[in-house]
Short mmCIF file of C-alpha atoms in Angstrom, two decimals:
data_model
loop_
_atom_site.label_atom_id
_atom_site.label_comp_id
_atom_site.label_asym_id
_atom_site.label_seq_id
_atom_site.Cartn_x
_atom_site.Cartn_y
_atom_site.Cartn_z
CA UNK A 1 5.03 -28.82 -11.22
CA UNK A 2 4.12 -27.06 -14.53
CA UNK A 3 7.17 -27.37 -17.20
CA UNK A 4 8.91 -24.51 -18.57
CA UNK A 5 10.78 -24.59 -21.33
CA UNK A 6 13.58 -22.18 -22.74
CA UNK A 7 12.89 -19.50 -25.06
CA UNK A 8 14.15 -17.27 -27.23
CA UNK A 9 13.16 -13.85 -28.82
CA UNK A 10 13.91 -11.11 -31.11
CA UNK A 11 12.72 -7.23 -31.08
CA UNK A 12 11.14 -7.49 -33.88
CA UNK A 13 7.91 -8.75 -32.37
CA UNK A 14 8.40 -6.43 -29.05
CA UNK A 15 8.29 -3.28 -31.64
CA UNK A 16 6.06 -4.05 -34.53
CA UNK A 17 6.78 -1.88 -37.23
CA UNK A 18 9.91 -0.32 -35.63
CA UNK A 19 12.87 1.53 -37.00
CA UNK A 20 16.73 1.99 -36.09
CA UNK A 21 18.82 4.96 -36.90
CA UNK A 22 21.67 3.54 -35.23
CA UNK A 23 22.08 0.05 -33.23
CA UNK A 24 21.94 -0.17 -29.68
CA UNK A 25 24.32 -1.02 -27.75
CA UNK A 26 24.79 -4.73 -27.13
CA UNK A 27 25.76 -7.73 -24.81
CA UNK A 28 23.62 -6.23 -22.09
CA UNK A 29 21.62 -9.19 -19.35
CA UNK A 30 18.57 -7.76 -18.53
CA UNK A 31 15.56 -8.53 -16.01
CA UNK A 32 12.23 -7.44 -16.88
CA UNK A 33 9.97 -7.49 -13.84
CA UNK A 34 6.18 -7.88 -14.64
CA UNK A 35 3.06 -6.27 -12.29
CA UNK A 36 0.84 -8.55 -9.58
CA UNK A 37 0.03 -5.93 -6.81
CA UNK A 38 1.08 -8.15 -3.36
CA UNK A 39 2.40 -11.32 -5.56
CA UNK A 40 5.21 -9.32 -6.45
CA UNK A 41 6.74 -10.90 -3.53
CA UNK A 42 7.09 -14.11 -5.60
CA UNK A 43 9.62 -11.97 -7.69
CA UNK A 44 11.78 -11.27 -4.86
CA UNK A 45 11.60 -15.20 -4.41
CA UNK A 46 13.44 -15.99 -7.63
CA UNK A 47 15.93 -13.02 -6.80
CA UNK A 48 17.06 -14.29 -4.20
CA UNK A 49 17.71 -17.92 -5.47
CA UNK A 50 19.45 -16.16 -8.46
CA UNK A 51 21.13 -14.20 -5.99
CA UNK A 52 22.05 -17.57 -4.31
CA UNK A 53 23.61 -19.85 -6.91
CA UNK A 54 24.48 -16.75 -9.07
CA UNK A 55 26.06 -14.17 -6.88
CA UNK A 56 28.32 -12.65 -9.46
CA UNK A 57 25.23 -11.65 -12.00
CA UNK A 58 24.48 -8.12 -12.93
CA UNK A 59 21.58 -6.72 -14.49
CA UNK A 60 22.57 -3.59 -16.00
CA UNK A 61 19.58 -2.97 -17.72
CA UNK A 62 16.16 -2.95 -15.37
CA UNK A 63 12.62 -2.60 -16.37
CA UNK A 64 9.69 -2.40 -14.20
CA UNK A 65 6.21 -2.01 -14.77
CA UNK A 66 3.17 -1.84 -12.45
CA UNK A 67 4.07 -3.53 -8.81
CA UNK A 68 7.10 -4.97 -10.21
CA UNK A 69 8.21 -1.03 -10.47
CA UNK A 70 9.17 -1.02 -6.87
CA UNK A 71 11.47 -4.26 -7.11
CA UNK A 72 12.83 -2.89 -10.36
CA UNK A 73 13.73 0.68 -8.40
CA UNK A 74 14.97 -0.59 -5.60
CA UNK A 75 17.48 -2.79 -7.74
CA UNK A 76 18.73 0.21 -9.71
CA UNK A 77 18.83 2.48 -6.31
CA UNK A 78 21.15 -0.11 -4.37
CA UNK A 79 24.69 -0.08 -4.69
CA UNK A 80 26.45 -3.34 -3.67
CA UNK A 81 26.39 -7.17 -5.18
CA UNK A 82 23.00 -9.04 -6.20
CA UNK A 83 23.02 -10.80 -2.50
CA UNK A 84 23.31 -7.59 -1.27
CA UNK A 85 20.69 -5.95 -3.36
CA UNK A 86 18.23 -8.76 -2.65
CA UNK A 87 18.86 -9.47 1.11
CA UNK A 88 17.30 -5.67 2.06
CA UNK A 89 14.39 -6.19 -0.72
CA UNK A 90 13.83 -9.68 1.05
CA UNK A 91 13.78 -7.57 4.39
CA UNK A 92 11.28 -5.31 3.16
CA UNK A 93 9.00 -7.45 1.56
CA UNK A 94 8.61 -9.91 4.57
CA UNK A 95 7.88 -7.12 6.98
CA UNK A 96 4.98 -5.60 4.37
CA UNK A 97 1.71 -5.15 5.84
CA UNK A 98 -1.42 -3.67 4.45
CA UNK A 99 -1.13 -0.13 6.43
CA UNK A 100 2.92 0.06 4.70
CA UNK A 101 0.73 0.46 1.61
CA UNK A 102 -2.74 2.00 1.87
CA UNK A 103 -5.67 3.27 3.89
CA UNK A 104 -8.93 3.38 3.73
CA UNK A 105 -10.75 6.61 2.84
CA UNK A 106 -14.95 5.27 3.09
CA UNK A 107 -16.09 8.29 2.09
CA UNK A 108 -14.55 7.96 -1.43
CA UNK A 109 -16.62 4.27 -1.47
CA UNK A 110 -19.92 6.33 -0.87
CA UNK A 111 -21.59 5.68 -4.05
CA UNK A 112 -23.61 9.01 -6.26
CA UNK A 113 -21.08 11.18 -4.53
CA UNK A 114 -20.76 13.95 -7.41
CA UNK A 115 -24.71 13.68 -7.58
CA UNK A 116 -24.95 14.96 -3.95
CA UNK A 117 -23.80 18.04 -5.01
CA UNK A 118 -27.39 18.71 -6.47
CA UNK A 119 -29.30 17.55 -3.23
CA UNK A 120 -26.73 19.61 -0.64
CA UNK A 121 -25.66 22.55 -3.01
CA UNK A 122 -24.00 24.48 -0.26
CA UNK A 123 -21.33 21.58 0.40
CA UNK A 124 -18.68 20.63 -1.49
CA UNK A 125 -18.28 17.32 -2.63
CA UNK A 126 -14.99 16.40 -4.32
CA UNK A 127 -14.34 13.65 -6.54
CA UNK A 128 -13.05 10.29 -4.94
CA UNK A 129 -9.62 9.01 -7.01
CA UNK A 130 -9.54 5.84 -5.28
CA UNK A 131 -10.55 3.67 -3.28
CA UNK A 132 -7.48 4.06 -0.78
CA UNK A 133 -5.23 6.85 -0.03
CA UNK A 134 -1.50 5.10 -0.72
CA UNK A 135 0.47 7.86 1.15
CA UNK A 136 1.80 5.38 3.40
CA UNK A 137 3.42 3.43 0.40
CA UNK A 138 4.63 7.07 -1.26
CA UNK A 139 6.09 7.75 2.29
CA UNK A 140 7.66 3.84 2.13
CA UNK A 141 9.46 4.54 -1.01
CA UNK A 142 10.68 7.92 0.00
CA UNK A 143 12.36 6.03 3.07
CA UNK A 144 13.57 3.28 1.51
CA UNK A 145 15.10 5.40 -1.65
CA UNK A 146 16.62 7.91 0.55
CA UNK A 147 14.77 10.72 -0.75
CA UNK A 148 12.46 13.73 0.69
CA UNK A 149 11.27 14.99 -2.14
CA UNK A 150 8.76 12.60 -4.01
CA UNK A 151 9.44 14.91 -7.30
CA UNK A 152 13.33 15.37 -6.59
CA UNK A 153 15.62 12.81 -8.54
CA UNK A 154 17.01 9.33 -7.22
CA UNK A 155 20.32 9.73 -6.46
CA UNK A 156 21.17 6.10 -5.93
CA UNK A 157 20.12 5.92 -10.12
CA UNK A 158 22.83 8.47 -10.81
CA UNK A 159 25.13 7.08 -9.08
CA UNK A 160 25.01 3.74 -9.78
CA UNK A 161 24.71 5.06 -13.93
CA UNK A 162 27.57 6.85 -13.06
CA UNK A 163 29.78 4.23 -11.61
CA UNK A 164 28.71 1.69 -15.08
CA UNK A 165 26.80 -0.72 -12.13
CA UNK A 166 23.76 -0.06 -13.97
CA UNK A 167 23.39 0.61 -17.94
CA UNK A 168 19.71 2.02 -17.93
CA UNK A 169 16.13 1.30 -16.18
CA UNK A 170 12.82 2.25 -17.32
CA UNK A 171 9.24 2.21 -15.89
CA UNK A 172 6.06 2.20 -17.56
CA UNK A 173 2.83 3.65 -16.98
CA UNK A 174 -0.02 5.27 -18.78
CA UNK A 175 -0.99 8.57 -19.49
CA UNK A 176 -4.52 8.96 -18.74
CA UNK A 177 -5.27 12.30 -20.59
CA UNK A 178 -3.41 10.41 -23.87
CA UNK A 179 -4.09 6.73 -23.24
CA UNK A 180 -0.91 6.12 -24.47
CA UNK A 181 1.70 3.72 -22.67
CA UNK A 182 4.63 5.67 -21.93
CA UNK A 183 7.90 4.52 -21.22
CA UNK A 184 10.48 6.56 -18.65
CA UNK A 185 13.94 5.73 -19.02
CA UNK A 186 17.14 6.98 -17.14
CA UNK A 187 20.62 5.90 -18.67
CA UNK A 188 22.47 6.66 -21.22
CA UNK A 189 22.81 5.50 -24.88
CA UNK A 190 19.24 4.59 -25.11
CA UNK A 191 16.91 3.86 -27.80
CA UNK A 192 13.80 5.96 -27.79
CA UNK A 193 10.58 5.42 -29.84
CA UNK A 194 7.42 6.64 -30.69
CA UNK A 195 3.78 4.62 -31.53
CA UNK A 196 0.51 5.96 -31.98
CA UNK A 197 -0.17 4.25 -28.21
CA UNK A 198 3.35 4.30 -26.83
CA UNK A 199 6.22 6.87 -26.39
CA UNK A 200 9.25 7.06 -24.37
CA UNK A 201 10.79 9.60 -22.02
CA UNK A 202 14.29 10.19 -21.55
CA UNK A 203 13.86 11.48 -17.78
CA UNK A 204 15.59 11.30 -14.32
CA UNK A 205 13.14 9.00 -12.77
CA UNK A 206 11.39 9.62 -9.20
CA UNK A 207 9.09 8.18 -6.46
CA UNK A 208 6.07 9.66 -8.26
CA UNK A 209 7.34 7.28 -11.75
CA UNK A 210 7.08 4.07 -9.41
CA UNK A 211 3.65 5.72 -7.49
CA UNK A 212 2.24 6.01 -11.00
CA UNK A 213 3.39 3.04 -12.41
CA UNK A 214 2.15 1.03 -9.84
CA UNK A 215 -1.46 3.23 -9.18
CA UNK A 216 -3.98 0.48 -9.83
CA UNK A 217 -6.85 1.66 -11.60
CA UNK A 218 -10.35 2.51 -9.46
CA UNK A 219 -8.01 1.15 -6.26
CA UNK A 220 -5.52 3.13 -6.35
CA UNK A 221 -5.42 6.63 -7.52
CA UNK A 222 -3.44 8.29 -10.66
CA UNK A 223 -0.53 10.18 -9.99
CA UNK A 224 0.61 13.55 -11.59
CA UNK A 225 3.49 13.64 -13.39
CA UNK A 226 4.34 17.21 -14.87
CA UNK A 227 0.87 18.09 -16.29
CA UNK A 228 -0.27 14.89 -17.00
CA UNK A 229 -1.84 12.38 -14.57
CA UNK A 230 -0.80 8.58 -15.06
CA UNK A 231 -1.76 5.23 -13.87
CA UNK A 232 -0.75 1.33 -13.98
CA UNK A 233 1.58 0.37 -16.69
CA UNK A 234 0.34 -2.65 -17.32
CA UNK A 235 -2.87 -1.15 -18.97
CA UNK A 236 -2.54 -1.31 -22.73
CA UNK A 237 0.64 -2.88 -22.11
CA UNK A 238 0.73 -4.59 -25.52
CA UNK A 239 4.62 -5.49 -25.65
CA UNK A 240 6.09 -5.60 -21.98
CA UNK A 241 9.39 -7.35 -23.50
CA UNK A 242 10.17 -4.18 -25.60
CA UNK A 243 11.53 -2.29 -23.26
CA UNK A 244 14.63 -4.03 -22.24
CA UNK A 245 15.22 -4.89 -25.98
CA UNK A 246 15.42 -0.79 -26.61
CA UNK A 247 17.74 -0.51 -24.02
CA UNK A 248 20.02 -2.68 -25.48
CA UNK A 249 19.68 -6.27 -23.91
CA UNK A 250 20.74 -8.93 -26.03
CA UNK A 251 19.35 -11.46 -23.04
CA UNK A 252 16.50 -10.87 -20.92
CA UNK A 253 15.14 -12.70 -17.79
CA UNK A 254 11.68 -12.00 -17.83
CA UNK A 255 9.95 -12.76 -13.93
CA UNK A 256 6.25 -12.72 -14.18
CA UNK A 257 3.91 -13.85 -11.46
CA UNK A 258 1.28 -15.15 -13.42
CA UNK A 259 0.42 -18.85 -13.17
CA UNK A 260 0.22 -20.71 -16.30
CA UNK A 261 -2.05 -23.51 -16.07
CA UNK A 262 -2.88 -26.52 -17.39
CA UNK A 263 -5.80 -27.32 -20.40
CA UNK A 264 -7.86 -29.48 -17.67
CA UNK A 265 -7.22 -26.51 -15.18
CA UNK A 266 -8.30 -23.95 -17.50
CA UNK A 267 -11.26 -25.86 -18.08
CA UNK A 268 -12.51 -25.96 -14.26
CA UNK A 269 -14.75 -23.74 -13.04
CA UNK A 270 -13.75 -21.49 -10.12
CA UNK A 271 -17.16 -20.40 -9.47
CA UNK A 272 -20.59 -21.42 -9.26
CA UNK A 273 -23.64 -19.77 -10.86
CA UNK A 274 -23.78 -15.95 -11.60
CA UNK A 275 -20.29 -15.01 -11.42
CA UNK A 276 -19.56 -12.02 -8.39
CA UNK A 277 -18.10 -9.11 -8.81
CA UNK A 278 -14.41 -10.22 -7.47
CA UNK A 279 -14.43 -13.27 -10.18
CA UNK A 280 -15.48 -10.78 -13.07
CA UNK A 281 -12.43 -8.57 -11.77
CA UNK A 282 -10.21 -10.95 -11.27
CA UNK A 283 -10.93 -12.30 -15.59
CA UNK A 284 -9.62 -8.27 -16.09
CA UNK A 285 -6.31 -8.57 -13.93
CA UNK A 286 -5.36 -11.81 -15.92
CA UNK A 287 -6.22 -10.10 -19.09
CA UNK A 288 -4.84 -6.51 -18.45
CA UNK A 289 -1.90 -7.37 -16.19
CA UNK A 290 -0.97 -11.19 -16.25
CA UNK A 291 -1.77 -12.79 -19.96
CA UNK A 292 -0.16 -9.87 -21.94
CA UNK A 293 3.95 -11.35 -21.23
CA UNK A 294 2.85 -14.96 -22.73
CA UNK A 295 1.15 -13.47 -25.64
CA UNK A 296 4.66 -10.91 -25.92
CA UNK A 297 6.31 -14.11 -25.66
CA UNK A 298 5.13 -16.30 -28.14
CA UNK A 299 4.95 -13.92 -30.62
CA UNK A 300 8.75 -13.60 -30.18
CA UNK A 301 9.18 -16.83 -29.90
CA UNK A 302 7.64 -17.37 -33.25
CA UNK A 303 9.41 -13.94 -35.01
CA UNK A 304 12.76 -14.97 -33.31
CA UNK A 305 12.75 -18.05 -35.55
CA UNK A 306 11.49 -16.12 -38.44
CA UNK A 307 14.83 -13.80 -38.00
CA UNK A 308 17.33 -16.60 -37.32
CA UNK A 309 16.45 -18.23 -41.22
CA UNK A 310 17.07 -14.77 -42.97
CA UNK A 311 20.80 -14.08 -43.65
CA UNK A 312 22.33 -11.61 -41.75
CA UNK A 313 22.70 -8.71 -44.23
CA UNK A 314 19.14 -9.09 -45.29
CA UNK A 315 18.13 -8.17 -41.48
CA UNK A 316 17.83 -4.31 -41.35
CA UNK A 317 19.32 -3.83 -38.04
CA UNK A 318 16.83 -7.01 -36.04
CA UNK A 319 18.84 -9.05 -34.02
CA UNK A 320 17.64 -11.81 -31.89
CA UNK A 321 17.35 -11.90 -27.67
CA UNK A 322 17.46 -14.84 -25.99
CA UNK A 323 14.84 -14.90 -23.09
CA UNK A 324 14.19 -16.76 -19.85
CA UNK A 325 10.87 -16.86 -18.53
CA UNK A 326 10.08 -17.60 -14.88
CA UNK A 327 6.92 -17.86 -13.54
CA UNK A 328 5.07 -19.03 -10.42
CA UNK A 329 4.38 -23.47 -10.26
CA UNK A 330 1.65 -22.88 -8.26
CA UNK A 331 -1.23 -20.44 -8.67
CA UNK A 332 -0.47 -17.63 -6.25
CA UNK A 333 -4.23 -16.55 -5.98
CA UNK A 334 -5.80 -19.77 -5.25
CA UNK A 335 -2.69 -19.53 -2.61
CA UNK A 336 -4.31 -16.18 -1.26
CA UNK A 337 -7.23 -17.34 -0.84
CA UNK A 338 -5.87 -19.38 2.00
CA UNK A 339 -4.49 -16.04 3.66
CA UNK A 340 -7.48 -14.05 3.41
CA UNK A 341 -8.51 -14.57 7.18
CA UNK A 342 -5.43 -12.31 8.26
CA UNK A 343 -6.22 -9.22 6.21
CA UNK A 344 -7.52 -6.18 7.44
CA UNK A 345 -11.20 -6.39 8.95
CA UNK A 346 -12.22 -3.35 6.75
CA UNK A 347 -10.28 -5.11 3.36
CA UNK A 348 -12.29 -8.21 4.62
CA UNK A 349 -15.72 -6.55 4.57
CA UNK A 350 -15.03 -5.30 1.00
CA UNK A 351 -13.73 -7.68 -0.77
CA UNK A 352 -16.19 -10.41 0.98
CA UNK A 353 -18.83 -7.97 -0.30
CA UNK A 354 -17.34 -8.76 -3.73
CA UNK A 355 -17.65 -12.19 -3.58
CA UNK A 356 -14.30 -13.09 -3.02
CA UNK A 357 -15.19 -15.90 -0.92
CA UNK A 358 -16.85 -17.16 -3.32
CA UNK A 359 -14.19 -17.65 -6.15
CA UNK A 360 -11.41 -20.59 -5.77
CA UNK A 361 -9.34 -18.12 -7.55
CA UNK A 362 -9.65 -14.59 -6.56
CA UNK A 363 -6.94 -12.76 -8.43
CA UNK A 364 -8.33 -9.60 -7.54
CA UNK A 365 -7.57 -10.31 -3.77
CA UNK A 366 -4.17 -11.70 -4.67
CA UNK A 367 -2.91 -8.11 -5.60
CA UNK A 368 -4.02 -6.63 -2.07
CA UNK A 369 -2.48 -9.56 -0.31
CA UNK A 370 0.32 -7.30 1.61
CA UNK A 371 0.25 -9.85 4.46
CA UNK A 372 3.56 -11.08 5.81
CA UNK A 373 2.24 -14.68 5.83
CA UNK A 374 1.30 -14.88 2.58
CA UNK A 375 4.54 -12.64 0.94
CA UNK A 376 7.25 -14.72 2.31
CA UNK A 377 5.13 -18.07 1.17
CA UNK A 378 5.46 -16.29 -2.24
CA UNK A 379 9.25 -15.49 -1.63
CA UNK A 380 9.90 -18.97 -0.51
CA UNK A 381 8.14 -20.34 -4.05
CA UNK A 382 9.89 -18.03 -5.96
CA UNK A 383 13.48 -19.54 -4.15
CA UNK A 384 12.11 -22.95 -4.67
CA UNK A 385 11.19 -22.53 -8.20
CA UNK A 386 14.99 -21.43 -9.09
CA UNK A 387 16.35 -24.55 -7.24
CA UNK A 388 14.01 -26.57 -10.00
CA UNK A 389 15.76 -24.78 -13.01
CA UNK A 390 19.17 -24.71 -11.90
CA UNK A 391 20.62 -26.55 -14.55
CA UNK A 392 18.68 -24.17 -17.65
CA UNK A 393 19.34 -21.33 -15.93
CA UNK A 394 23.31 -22.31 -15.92
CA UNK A 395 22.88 -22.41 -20.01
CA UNK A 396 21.31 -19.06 -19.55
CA UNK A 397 23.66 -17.57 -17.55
CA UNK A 398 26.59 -18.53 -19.28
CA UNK A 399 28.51 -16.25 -20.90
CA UNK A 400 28.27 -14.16 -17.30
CA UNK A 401 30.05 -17.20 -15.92
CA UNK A 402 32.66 -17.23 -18.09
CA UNK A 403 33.01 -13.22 -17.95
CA UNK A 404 33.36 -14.51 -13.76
CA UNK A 405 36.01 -17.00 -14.17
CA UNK A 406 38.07 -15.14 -16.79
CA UNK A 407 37.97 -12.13 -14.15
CA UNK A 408 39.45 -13.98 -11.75
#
């Protein structure tokens, strides 16, 4: 099993060059869930053996980005304790299938579409936004967040704001039109910010933030959001740790699902001769939506003891954030390559057109995986991968433990 070791951060890193009028507020936990399409699952893994030896925890701040949107939404819908919270996510996860997600549309596959508007000029031929039509997962998220309007409000966010459950929760995605990375947060007493490639949006967040945030680019199509049309977070994503440091976490558990492997791993090839399509996309996911948290967190590793040498007053404001990484001891898309026999005949034929089946490690496949065999393999990792960090997480959780006992 690959060792982890504790970390710690600061902001400064997470916002390069940023400012503060006024100082956040402070003492906040926060849980920063990263993007993985299907291995998302393995997220709802490590909740639930959080949930298990840490009942009492509460993440008041949430943050979300690309597939790890919908976890992060659902926790700031639900009302109730972190069991409670994690038992229906469990539920929904292990009962995910494919059609709960997407469809296929072939006609948006047929390649030269817009040129056949010069061959049949009487027809006409619209644009294709994706390869799949994710209705089915829009219609998912209205169910599960109580909610028939995809544009209206969630009212389990207000509520739960209102009560002091929850602190704030942002999602990320990116403006196409722009290409800048734009933050939408809902709580109150936040820190806002703008960047020549980010900004941030004080809004009341809806099913088309999480459709957007999570609309994988070519796969899945953009999403309109007011007069703009957005996409996956995770693109251009340079500082995914940012965001819960804005809205005031002093600690942040960070749950990525991107395996971290080994110098003679990273040396093996996972493919033989010209490389196929599938392995040349699955290089982008690792760069665009897996690599960028370990880059975000050694940088802040590195600033965080840069910060903790100056003397306080000489600071301006920085303060440092203790972070926990967890991430997956196993590498979840060499795991889905096991799992690709149950998928979908007409996923099958595409992605075996790809060359998927030719890759040991086809990341690319990974984040279509919704199969219930190979989500609650992931959610049983995730559990499993707690259990072997009990004793740093305890160090980590701490001062929530002694908040517990003093309750009592």
């Amino acid at each position: 099993m690959q060792s982890l070791s504790f970390m710690s951060a600061n902001e400064l890193v997470s916002e390069p060059g940023a400012t503060h009028d006024r100082q956040p507020v402070h003492g906040e936990l926060a849980v920063m869930l990263t993007g993985g399409g299907a291995r998302a699952a393995y997220q709802v893994g490590l909740l639930r053996g959080i949930a298990r030896y840490f009942p009492a925890i509460q993440f008041r701040v949430i943050s979300g980005v690309s597939a790890g949107a919908i976890n992060a939404i659902y926790l700031a819908t639900q009302e109730g304790s972190l069991p409670d919270k994690v038992k229906g996510l469990a539920e929904l996860w292990c009962e995910l299938e494919c059609h709960h997600i997407f469809r296929f549309d072939f006609r948006s596959l047929l390649p030269f579409r817009s040129a056949l508007a010069s061959v049949f000029p009487g027809r006409r031929w619209t644009r294709p936004r994706g390869m799949v039509d994710t209705n089915p997962l829009r219609d998912l998220l209205r169910r599960i967040l109580a909610t028939d309007d995809p544009h209206a409000a969630i009212e389990g966010i207000r509520q739960n704001i209102a009560s002091g459950q929850l602190h704030a929760v942002s999602l990320i995605t990116l403006d196409y039109s722009s290409g800048q990375s734009v933050r939408w947060v809902q709580g109150r007493d936040v820190d806002t910010f703008e960047g020549p490639n980010r900004r941030s949006a004080t809004t009341e967040l809806t099913v088309d933030h999480v459709m957007a945030s999570a609309a994988l680019p070519f796969v899945f199509p953009a999403v309109q959001i007011a007069n703009r049309w957005h996409g996956d977070g995770g693109i251009r994503l340079a500082a995914p740790l940012s965001s819960p440091v804005h809205l005031g976490a002093t600690r942040i558990l960070a749950m990525s699902t991107g395996y971290q492997r080994t110098p003679e791993e990273a040396q093996h090839p996972v493919v033989q001769g010209y490389p196929p399509t599938a392995q040349i996309l699955s290089q982008l996911v690792n760069a665009v939506f897996l690599d960028v948290i370990d880059e975000d967190v050694a940088r802040m590793e590195r600033m965080n003891e840069m910060i903790r040498k100056m003397p306080e007053n000489d600071r301006n404001g920085f303060r440092p954030v203790d972070l926990f990484v967890l991430r997956p001891s196993v590498d979840l898309s060499v795991l889905a390559a096991e799992y690709e026999k149950y998928l979908p005949r007409s996923l099958k034929l595409i992605t075996r057109a790809m060359g998927a089946k030719e890759t040991e490690s086809p990341d690319f496949l990974s984040l279509l995986m919704f199969e219930p065999r190979y989500t609650k393999r992931l959610i049983e990792i995730g559990e499993r991968d707690v259990e072997s960090r009990l004793d740093e997480l305890r160090v980590f959780f701490a001062e929530e433990v002694r908040q517990t006992i003093a309750a009592v």
